[in-house]
Amino acid sequence: MGGRGNARAIVRGLALFALGPVELVLFAAHLAAIAAACVGLVLLFPPVAERSRRLANLARRLAGEWCGVPVPLPYRPRPAPPIPGPDGIHRSLDGRRLFLTARMSGFERRSRWLWEDPATWRDVAWLLADPLVGGALAIVPAALICGGFWGALVYGAHGGDPLGWVTGAAGIVLGPVIAPRALWLHGAWTKLLLGPASATALARGRARRHWLGEGLLSTFRCLVLGVLSPLAAAQLAVCLLAFVLTGPLIAMRVAVWARWLPNLFRHKGREWSGLDLPEPYLPVLDGGGTGPEDERPATPSAWWAGFSSRARSLGYDPATWRDLLWLACQPIVGTVPLLLPVAMIGYGVWGLGLPAAEVPLGNSHSPWYGELFGSVWTALAGGVVLLFAGLSTAPVLLRLHSRWLPLLLRPTAGARLLVEREQLAARVERLTETRAAATDAQAAEVRRIERDLHDGAQARLVAIGISLGAVGALIDKDPEQAKRLVEQIRDSSAHALAELRGLIRGIHPPVLAERGLVDAIRALALDNPLDVRVDADLDGRAEPPVESAAYFAVAEVLTNATRHSGADRVRIELLHTGGLLRITVLDDGGGGADPGMGSGLRGIESRLGTFDGRLAISSPQGGPTTVTMELPCVLSSPRTSTSSGTA
């Protein structure tokens, strides 16, 4: 390469070095977007990630054109546009969420595509590392030339030092000589991070993403719990002040008000750490004989008797005193340990940002963090160490805090036994009600069958017998009249057979007994005038009573959708997970379904309640209507029908 090529390589190196501040700004934007995604503001991450790819693609193109190192694009193909199902509803990639518009479905696909692509996180690593490594490789030739001129002028011309002339001339000559090689090294470095990754690198990348995601999420949770922990000291102070100024009775009522903070930590412990932390409080006893707590007593003395009795029962509750002890300990145990990783990460980011700004702009002698041991480069390394240390310690400290919470916030053995006894009593009461409703429904069903047999098939069979007697009398005298009677008898027998088949289907459809629940529901869908799609993922069959209850529940929901919803499409999903048979019926009708309006939904709830099942309805005005039914069951035999289909 000639002198012009060497000069071009130096200029290109300077241009590549100038990209460093832009890359640092984009890296900071990525950190903010990732933190926002952990908080729940997922809308911020896709635009930042997609726009940063433009700079990474520019670096790949320059690596091929300027450095002679082609870097192919490593990104996964963009997901296909969302296509609605036959019911007009868009489904997520995992098939478990529904979207009414293509915009939200497309955003979900784009976000998952960006988040799960390893190249996205390699781009983020490149944005942080390239200003240091790539920038140094790109600036070395120009730095040698500038240093050579400086040494020749300062030490050689003005200082009269021959060594200054020699080193200066060496720098001036060496800079253009190594410029093409430094440029090639910069291209190789770019390909190392921005090129397609190997299988080993992908596995390591997944591990790093898991570590980063867990660290960021744990840091956010530590921040929330650490900020809430000092409130415990304020609540305890209010309780003590109430005790000093008003006495123990009022203080007990204030302690009840202060339960919201321990309950909040119990909720977060269950949600974030999977702890078993139910509310441990005993029921409030009313020894004054004034009835429920929310009723207004007739006289002030009765009110005071009830109030003092309730306050004393609160004082006898061990959970009250355990809460007060927790309020005293939580500010000490929770604040400093939980906020430690937050402080380390914040100080580390500060240590990364400020020295990076001081190096190109000159040392501003910041009183906060600009130098460490007299060097901004040491401060930069310290920032990296603190950042990684904070992300690594946040999950550990969060787990340690989750071990501390049950010590005082978990119910005592007696309280837990009482709570479980109340839950068992409530469940027994519900099962008793559902069994009584099932018995009444069964009796009504027997009466309906008896009435249908008496008024329908039985009457037709009696008429057929009488007609056969008339045929015997007319067969010799009037054969033509006998033939007409035989035709009427044939029609009557066909109607009687149809009524008997309909009655049998109402009791237990043959297709349900022979083919199972999925095919029986598909048969219902085929007979329905609406466009009904059935998707099923069942690995076997449930017990016959459970299948029968599920079948008739779906039949009732389909009947309601046909008669009352004004829907055009219905989607039925069957899934067995966690010991529950979950059936979801979604229609695109006008909504407004209410179990209290006599639409048959109360009957479905009673039918499911016989088997300890649940019914959930979401039907806002304007639609859509989603009916979810759950039945505890165990699948016992191999799959007997296909997994999906459209009826």
XYZ file of C-alpha atoms in Angstrom:
647
model
C 0.000 0.000 0.000
C 1.400 3.397 -0.998
C 1.645 6.606 0.937
C -1.853 7.664 -0.071
C -3.245 4.396 1.239
C -1.389 4.824 4.539
C -2.731 8.341 4.923
C -6.222 7.101 4.134
C -5.832 4.420 6.816
C -4.875 7.058 9.397
C -7.893 9.213 8.521
C -10.182 6.198 8.684
C -8.775 5.294 12.072
C -9.597 8.772 13.342
C -13.149 8.434 11.984
C -13.585 5.086 13.705
C -12.241 6.548 16.944
C -14.811 9.363 16.689
C -17.622 6.808 16.885
C -16.691 6.012 20.490
C -18.742 8.753 22.248
C -21.789 7.850 20.155
C -21.423 4.206 21.176
C -21.225 5.133 24.863
C -24.381 7.228 24.579
C -26.208 4.300 22.951
C -24.923 1.949 25.652
C -26.369 4.254 28.321
C -29.667 4.280 26.415
C -29.642 0.463 26.411
C -29.103 0.360 30.173
C -32.019 2.736 30.687
C -34.247 0.709 28.344
C -33.341 -2.595 30.047
C -34.030 -1.102 33.478
C -37.362 0.219 32.191
C -38.217 -3.239 30.857
C -37.514 -4.753 34.287
C -39.854 -2.190 35.830
C -42.527 -3.080 33.302
C -42.075 -0.325 30.690
C -41.325 -2.831 27.931
C -42.360 -0.322 25.258
C -38.983 1.449 25.603
C -36.665 -1.443 24.759
C -37.570 -2.322 21.102
C -37.051 1.157 19.604
C -33.677 1.588 21.358
C -32.463 -1.882 20.306
C -33.573 -1.484 16.677
C -32.070 1.977 16.247
C -28.743 0.912 17.765
C -28.468 -1.749 15.055
C -27.958 1.018 12.517
C -24.667 1.996 14.164
C -23.602 -1.652 14.476
C -24.406 -2.238 10.792
C -22.372 0.856 9.901
C -19.425 -0.600 11.839
C -19.815 -3.914 9.977
C -19.906 -2.145 6.618
C -16.829 -0.031 7.453
C -14.985 -3.145 8.667
C -15.484 -4.679 5.222
C -14.836 -1.551 3.127
C -12.077 0.148 5.145
C -10.454 -2.705 7.088
C -10.760 -5.527 4.572
C -12.569 -7.782 7.101
C -16.112 -8.618 5.923
C -18.563 -9.020 8.793
C -21.832 -10.792 7.843
C -25.080 -9.822 9.541
C -25.748 -12.109 12.545
C -29.358 -11.148 13.244
C -32.182 -13.639 13.243
C -34.824 -13.154 10.530
C -37.504 -10.639 11.357
C -40.698 -12.400 12.510
C -43.529 -12.703 10.043
C -46.469 -10.313 10.385
C -49.171 -11.596 12.732
C -52.014 -13.461 11.051
C -55.368 -13.621 12.833
C -57.053 -16.955 13.369
C -60.389 -17.919 11.924
C -62.031 -16.167 14.866
C -60.251 -12.895 14.074
C -58.195 -13.056 17.288
C -54.400 -12.776 17.208
C -52.407 -15.207 19.337
C -48.996 -14.770 20.930
C -46.020 -16.874 19.871
C -46.491 -19.264 22.796
C -50.217 -19.449 22.113
C -51.210 -18.454 25.662
C -52.168 -14.786 25.132
C -54.796 -13.290 22.871
C -54.682 -9.890 21.137
C -57.589 -8.118 19.547
C -55.402 -6.029 17.200
C -52.488 -6.861 14.922
C -50.512 -3.935 16.358
C -50.142 -5.424 19.844
C -49.471 -8.894 18.458
C -46.784 -7.485 16.142
C -45.168 -5.550 18.992
C -45.070 -8.717 21.113
C -43.369 -10.609 18.282
C -40.877 -7.791 17.650
C -39.999 -7.463 21.346
C -39.433 -11.207 21.737
C -37.385 -11.272 18.514
C -35.075 -8.518 19.769
C -34.828 -9.794 23.343
C -34.054 -13.414 22.421
C -31.602 -12.671 19.587
C -28.012 -13.187 20.872
C -26.783 -10.577 18.387
C -28.697 -7.901 20.317
C -26.641 -8.492 23.442
C -23.403 -8.772 21.460
C -24.239 -5.327 20.077
C -24.663 -4.026 23.634
C -21.278 -5.477 24.657
C -19.700 -3.926 21.580
C -21.146 -0.496 22.424
C -19.365 -0.614 25.784
C -16.086 -2.224 24.742
C -15.428 -0.684 21.330
C -14.659 2.859 22.578
C -11.888 1.328 24.717
C -10.486 -1.504 22.585
C -11.491 -0.537 19.056
C -10.892 3.135 19.705
C -7.374 2.416 20.968
C -6.568 0.307 17.889
C -7.891 3.000 15.563
C -6.094 5.936 17.191
C -2.627 4.327 17.604
C -1.197 5.423 14.184
C -2.383 9.014 14.586
C -1.150 9.049 18.181
C 2.312 7.867 17.068
C 2.518 10.559 14.427
C 1.350 13.315 16.798
C 3.705 12.061 19.516
C 6.549 11.927 17.016
C 6.045 15.544 15.956
C 5.736 16.586 19.594
C 8.959 14.809 20.581
C 10.866 16.183 17.601
C 9.765 19.767 18.208
C 9.912 19.893 22.013
C 12.871 17.659 22.806
C 14.770 17.826 19.540
C 14.444 21.352 18.135
C 14.014 23.287 21.374
C 15.727 20.976 23.837
C 18.667 20.016 21.658
C 18.247 16.355 22.598
C 19.262 14.002 19.730
C 17.152 11.233 21.270
C 14.114 13.454 20.818
C 14.852 13.688 17.076
C 15.266 9.896 16.869
C 12.104 8.962 18.785
C 10.113 11.662 17.027
C 11.240 10.472 13.593
C 10.501 6.867 14.604
C 6.959 7.794 15.619
C 6.382 9.795 12.435
C 7.592 6.904 10.277
C 6.056 4.078 12.314
C 2.562 5.625 12.430
C 1.858 5.459 8.669
C 3.585 2.064 8.416
C 1.379 0.336 10.993
C -1.816 2.238 10.061
C -3.106 -0.441 7.615
C -2.298 -3.214 10.086
C -4.004 -1.351 12.966
C -7.010 -0.817 10.727
C -7.114 -4.557 9.944
C -6.898 -5.354 13.677
C -9.823 -3.006 14.269
C -11.814 -4.916 11.644
C -10.896 -8.249 13.245
C -11.971 -6.909 16.626
C -15.280 -5.745 15.135
C -15.884 -9.178 13.605
C -15.101 -10.828 16.942
C -18.043 -9.093 18.615
C -20.378 -8.174 15.769
C -20.021 -11.293 13.621
C -22.141 -14.472 13.858
C -21.461 -16.405 17.045
C -20.559 -20.077 17.307
C -22.645 -22.619 19.220
C -20.325 -22.348 22.234
C -20.548 -18.578 22.165
C -24.337 -18.781 21.947
C -24.474 -21.019 25.023
C -22.220 -18.631 26.913
C -24.331 -15.717 25.710
C -27.484 -17.330 27.076
C -25.768 -17.818 30.418
C -24.628 -14.178 30.427
C -28.122 -12.957 29.534
C -29.585 -15.049 32.337
C -27.034 -13.602 34.750
C -27.682 -10.054 33.539
C -31.468 -10.428 33.608
C -31.479 -11.953 37.086
C -29.095 -9.286 38.333
C -31.132 -6.371 36.956
C -34.447 -7.784 38.156
C -33.049 -8.554 41.608
C -31.553 -5.058 41.795
C -34.922 -3.490 41.052
C -36.593 -5.644 43.706
C -33.868 -4.812 46.227
C -34.443 -1.127 45.478
C -38.194 -1.406 46.110
C -37.832 -3.374 49.345
C -34.897 -1.256 50.529
C -36.850 1.983 50.050
C -39.884 0.540 51.868
C -37.856 -0.772 54.819
C -37.310 2.612 56.564
C -41.100 3.035 56.642
C -41.164 0.253 59.225
C -39.353 2.523 61.706
C -41.903 5.289 61.103
C -44.801 2.871 61.644
C -43.252 1.587 64.865
C -42.778 5.156 66.099
C -46.455 5.904 65.447
C -47.482 2.784 67.385
C -45.260 3.701 70.352
C -46.525 7.276 70.316
C -50.120 6.023 70.328
C -49.308 3.741 73.278
C -47.761 6.603 75.277
C -50.457 9.173 74.528
C -53.642 7.087 74.379
C -52.967 3.804 76.137
C -52.874 0.183 75.007
C -56.440 -0.047 73.662
C -55.989 2.688 71.048
C -52.435 1.491 70.372
C -53.766 -1.943 69.401
C -56.046 -0.354 66.836
C -53.102 1.640 65.470
C -51.115 -1.597 65.254
C -53.891 -3.020 63.070
C -53.550 -0.016 60.768
C -49.803 -0.681 60.598
C -50.381 -4.216 59.275
C -50.427 -2.982 55.675
C -46.621 -2.829 55.518
C -45.963 -6.403 56.820
C -48.730 -7.623 54.516
C -47.064 -5.858 51.600
C -43.771 -7.623 52.365
C -45.658 -10.921 52.674
C -47.201 -10.334 49.252
C -43.839 -9.485 47.685
C -42.278 -12.518 49.361
C -44.921 -14.764 47.806
C -44.689 -13.090 44.404
C -40.919 -12.602 44.097
C -39.445 -15.399 46.208
C -42.168 -18.059 46.242
C -42.522 -17.970 50.036
C -45.459 -19.465 51.894
C -46.543 -16.355 53.811
C -50.310 -16.215 54.371
C -51.780 -13.608 56.674
C -51.289 -14.989 60.227
C -53.867 -12.918 62.115
C -56.461 -14.547 64.325
C -60.105 -13.505 63.927
C -61.119 -10.528 66.048
C -63.355 -11.591 68.959
C -66.255 -9.429 70.028
C -66.822 -10.144 73.676
C -69.287 -7.297 74.155
C -72.102 -9.162 72.495
C -72.706 -6.321 70.053
C -72.605 -8.408 66.901
C -70.297 -7.919 63.930
C -67.580 -5.318 64.092
C -69.072 -3.086 61.383
C -72.470 -2.771 63.130
C -73.156 0.363 65.154
C -74.012 -0.413 68.823
C -77.147 1.025 70.373
C -75.451 2.744 73.335
C -71.997 4.244 74.007
C -71.352 1.741 76.802
C -72.069 -1.157 74.447
C -69.773 0.417 71.863
C -66.980 0.777 74.406
C -67.435 -2.799 75.594
C -67.162 -4.109 72.065
C -64.224 -1.821 71.259
C -62.236 -2.816 74.335
C -62.977 -6.495 73.737
C -61.712 -6.282 70.180
C -58.618 -4.371 71.267
C -57.822 -7.002 73.917
C -58.232 -9.793 71.341
C -55.742 -7.971 69.130
C -53.327 -7.846 72.044
C -53.705 -11.606 72.585
C -52.877 -12.278 68.925
C -49.177 -13.301 68.695
C -49.030 -11.992 65.115
C -49.546 -8.435 66.432
C -46.397 -8.588 68.548
C -44.428 -10.388 65.853
C -45.372 -7.561 63.473
C -44.149 -4.950 65.962
C -40.873 -6.833 66.400
C -40.519 -7.035 62.613
C -41.137 -3.273 62.334
C -38.268 -2.734 64.768
C -35.837 -5.076 62.987
C -36.651 -4.497 59.309
C -35.006 -1.039 58.996
C -31.756 -2.543 60.278
C -31.911 -5.908 58.523
C -33.435 -4.712 55.251
C -32.301 -1.200 54.369
C -28.516 -1.441 54.202
C -28.200 -4.974 52.734
C -30.901 -4.405 50.131
C -29.641 -0.996 49.021
C -26.004 -2.125 48.926
C -26.132 -3.617 45.383
C -28.117 -0.586 44.195
C -25.402 1.722 45.537
C -22.651 -0.413 43.999
C -24.290 -0.391 40.572
C -25.075 3.320 40.742
C -21.548 4.202 41.843
C -20.141 1.837 39.215
C -22.137 3.484 36.421
C -20.954 6.846 37.700
C -17.395 5.552 37.679
C -17.819 4.400 34.083
C -19.490 7.529 32.807
C -17.448 10.294 34.393
C -13.934 9.010 33.522
C -15.102 8.183 30.004
C -16.151 11.806 29.643
C -12.972 13.158 31.252
C -10.543 11.197 29.060
C -11.506 12.823 25.716
C -12.464 16.169 27.264
C -9.667 16.500 29.768
C -9.610 15.875 33.509
C -12.033 18.210 35.256
C -10.846 17.231 38.747
C -14.347 16.226 39.809
C -14.697 16.100 43.580
C -16.987 13.088 43.342
C -15.327 10.295 41.429
C -13.235 11.559 38.535
C -10.059 9.890 39.757
C -9.081 6.827 41.740
C -5.490 6.742 43.032
C -4.844 9.779 40.847
C -5.927 8.127 37.574
C -9.179 8.224 35.641
C -8.287 4.854 34.070
C -8.183 3.280 37.512
C -11.551 4.869 38.221
C -12.876 3.349 35.000
C -11.709 -0.115 36.039
C -13.182 0.409 39.491
C -16.530 1.307 37.934
C -16.557 -1.947 35.951
C -15.730 -3.953 39.078
C -18.469 -2.272 41.114
C -21.030 -2.737 38.342
C -20.354 -6.464 38.056
C -20.185 -6.872 41.829
C -23.559 -5.189 42.288
C -25.260 -7.334 39.630
C -23.762 -10.484 41.176
C -24.633 -9.737 44.798
C -28.214 -8.507 44.240
C -29.739 -12.024 43.765
C -27.768 -13.345 46.760
C -28.911 -10.559 49.083
C -32.504 -10.904 47.870
C -32.431 -14.629 48.700
C -30.974 -13.895 52.143
C -33.758 -11.359 52.746
C -36.338 -13.966 51.715
C -34.953 -16.237 54.443
C -35.336 -13.448 57.003
C -38.985 -12.649 56.251
C -40.525 -15.975 57.410
C -38.844 -15.733 60.824
C -41.383 -13.154 62.021
C -43.996 -12.826 59.279
C -44.947 -16.519 58.972
C -47.977 -17.653 61.020
C -47.330 -19.495 64.232
C -48.338 -23.137 64.446
C -51.590 -22.324 66.261
C -52.527 -19.507 63.894
C -51.751 -21.624 60.855
C -53.896 -24.442 62.250
C -56.767 -22.034 62.826
C -56.459 -20.516 59.347
C -56.353 -23.957 57.751
C -59.365 -24.987 59.805
C -61.306 -21.935 58.592
C -60.298 -22.618 54.984
C -61.354 -26.240 55.341
C -64.679 -25.202 56.858
C -65.289 -22.760 54.011
C -64.461 -25.436 51.466
C -66.727 -27.972 53.175
C -69.521 -25.405 53.224
C -69.041 -24.716 49.520
C -68.935 -28.411 48.670
C -72.088 -28.953 50.755
C -73.857 -26.229 48.810
C -72.705 -27.583 45.470
C -73.653 -31.143 46.430
C -77.137 -29.967 47.417
C -77.429 -28.050 44.152
C -76.218 -31.127 42.254
C -78.799 -33.299 44.012
C -81.574 -30.855 43.120
C -80.328 -30.666 39.545
C -80.192 -34.452 39.310
C -83.749 -34.757 40.625
C -84.918 -32.142 38.139
C -83.101 -33.998 35.362
C -84.826 -37.287 36.329
C -88.204 -35.543 36.257
C -87.396 -34.050 32.858
C -86.440 -37.457 31.461
C -89.612 -39.001 32.887
C -91.710 -36.204 31.378
C -89.999 -36.482 27.996
C -90.511 -40.253 27.948
C -94.148 -39.981 29.017
C -95.103 -37.167 26.660
C -92.881 -38.124 23.751
C -91.593 -41.606 23.025
C -94.134 -43.424 25.232
C -97.096 -41.676 23.601
C -95.752 -42.420 20.134
C -95.207 -46.097 20.987
C -98.790 -46.365 22.291
C -100.041 -44.775 19.086
C -97.944 -47.205 17.055
C -99.524 -50.156 18.921
C -103.059 -48.875 18.264
C -102.224 -48.254 14.611
C -100.843 -51.775 14.250
C -104.145 -53.148 15.567
C -106.013 -51.110 12.998
C -103.716 -52.415 10.259
C -104.574 -55.982 11.262
C -108.266 -55.233 10.908
C -107.954 -53.443 7.548
C -105.366 -55.586 5.788
C -108.029 -57.869 4.273
C -110.893 -55.398 3.894
C -109.050 -52.281 2.654
C -105.402 -52.970 1.687
C -104.844 -49.415 0.459
C -105.910 -47.919 3.791
C -103.694 -50.468 5.556
C -100.694 -49.370 3.466
C -101.313 -45.731 4.403
C -101.441 -46.676 8.075
C -98.174 -48.619 7.735
C -96.509 -45.494 6.277
C -97.788 -43.419 9.202
C -96.516 -46.064 11.620
C -93.083 -45.910 9.915
C -92.976 -42.114 10.314
C -94.082 -42.356 13.948
C -91.415 -44.963 14.695
C -88.746 -42.750 13.085
C -89.858 -39.781 15.221
C -89.874 -41.955 18.339
C -86.365 -43.195 17.546
C -85.144 -39.621 17.017
C -86.650 -38.549 20.344
C -85.028 -41.476 22.126
C -81.658 -40.668 20.564
C -82.003 -37.026 21.588
C -82.904 -38.102 25.099
C -79.859 -40.394 25.234
C -77.600 -37.589 24.002
C -79.015 -35.388 26.761
C -78.141 -38.018 29.369
C -74.727 -39.117 28.068
C -73.829 -38.654 24.391
C -72.477 -41.829 22.740
C -69.673 -39.867 21.066
C -68.536 -38.739 24.530
C -68.364 -42.319 25.774
C -66.711 -43.678 22.623
C -64.416 -40.878 21.417
C -63.821 -38.712 24.461
C -64.323 -35.086 25.424
C -62.440 -33.440 22.541
C -64.343 -35.188 19.762
C -67.632 -34.739 21.602
C -67.049 -30.982 21.772
C -66.094 -30.992 18.077
C -69.413 -32.711 17.365
C -71.119 -29.883 19.248
C -69.183 -27.381 17.166
C -70.255 -29.040 13.921
C -73.907 -28.796 14.942
C -73.548 -25.130 15.934
C -74.467 -22.443 13.368
C -71.510 -20.254 14.406
C -67.921 -20.574 13.180
C -66.474 -22.600 16.075
C -62.784 -23.538 16.345
C -61.640 -26.182 18.818
C -57.986 -26.370 19.962
C -57.110 -29.145 22.387
C -53.950 -30.333 24.115
C -55.001 -33.371 26.165
C -52.732 -36.371 26.642
C -55.514 -38.688 27.755
C -59.039 -38.877 29.081
C -60.530 -37.743 32.357
C -62.972 -39.696 34.441
C -66.436 -40.087 32.821
C -68.274 -37.849 35.361
C -65.719 -35.064 34.816
C -65.955 -35.410 31.037
C -69.750 -35.320 31.250
C -69.724 -32.170 33.410
C -67.242 -30.453 31.086
C -69.208 -31.465 27.984
C -72.546 -30.132 29.199
C -70.896 -26.959 30.542
C -69.388 -26.251 27.106
C -72.729 -27.064 25.482
C -74.474 -24.519 27.712
C -71.840 -21.837 26.986
C -72.174 -22.458 23.232
C -75.945 -22.206 23.520
C -75.622 -18.865 25.332
C -73.173 -17.587 22.707
C -75.546 -18.595 19.913
C -78.694 -17.133 21.465
C -77.527 -14.055 23.365
C -74.071 -12.827 22.350
C -74.528 -11.935 18.686
C -71.143 -13.523 17.977
C -69.909 -14.797 14.615
C -66.882 -16.768 15.786
C -66.171 -18.874 18.863
C -62.870 -20.370 19.963
C -62.719 -23.289 22.429
C -59.398 -24.236 24.047
C -58.847 -27.351 26.170
C -55.655 -27.676 28.214
C -54.624 -29.941 31.068
C -51.926 -28.510 33.304
C -51.107 -28.762 36.992
C -53.852 -31.317 37.647
C -56.531 -28.996 36.214
C -58.609 -29.356 33.068
C -58.921 -25.776 31.823
C -61.528 -24.989 29.159
C -61.675 -21.489 27.671
C -64.522 -20.368 25.418
C -63.932 -17.030 23.665
C -66.478 -15.361 21.394
C -66.418 -12.054 19.510
C -69.928 -11.034 20.543
C -71.204 -7.946 22.274
C -70.360 -9.043 25.820
C -72.439 -8.229 28.863
C -72.788 -11.810 30.104
C -73.832 -11.838 33.765
C -74.424 -14.980 35.896
C -77.151 -13.111 37.774
C -79.227 -12.437 34.656
C -80.550 -15.978 34.255
C -78.344 -16.887 31.293
C -77.599 -20.422 32.479
C -74.157 -19.526 33.846
C -75.284 -20.186 37.417
C -76.210 -23.706 36.358
C -72.749 -24.172 34.860
C -71.174 -22.951 38.092
C -73.248 -25.425 40.110
C -72.371 -28.261 37.725
C -68.647 -27.516 38.019
C -68.862 -26.940 41.775
C -69.920 -30.561 42.227
C -66.370 -31.519 41.251
C -64.726 -28.601 43.117
C -64.422 -26.748 39.822
C -64.317 -23.026 39.103
C -65.966 -20.684 36.611
C -64.516 -17.292 35.631
C -66.245 -14.879 33.254
C -64.831 -11.777 31.549
C -67.520 -10.068 29.479
C -67.196 -6.276 29.228
C -69.801 -4.342 27.312
C -68.836 -4.452 23.656
C -67.076 -7.793 24.021
C -65.348 -10.076 23.734
C -66.642 -12.647 26.212
C -64.215 -15.128 27.756
C -65.555 -17.993 29.885
C -62.897 -20.046 31.687
C -63.805 -23.323 33.402
C -61.431 -25.366 35.567
C -61.986 -28.907 36.830
C -59.507 -30.847 39.007
C -58.851 -34.186 37.308
C -56.172 -36.673 36.272
C -55.817 -37.928 32.702
C -55.528 -41.683 32.749
C -55.305 -43.049 29.195
C -53.363 -42.280 26.012
C -54.405 -39.588 23.579
C -57.356 -40.670 21.467
C -57.959 -37.629 19.275
C -56.056 -35.021 17.343
C -54.771 -31.964 19.072
C -56.472 -29.250 17.102
C -59.057 -28.672 14.490
C -61.701 -26.376 13.126
C -65.378 -27.094 13.099
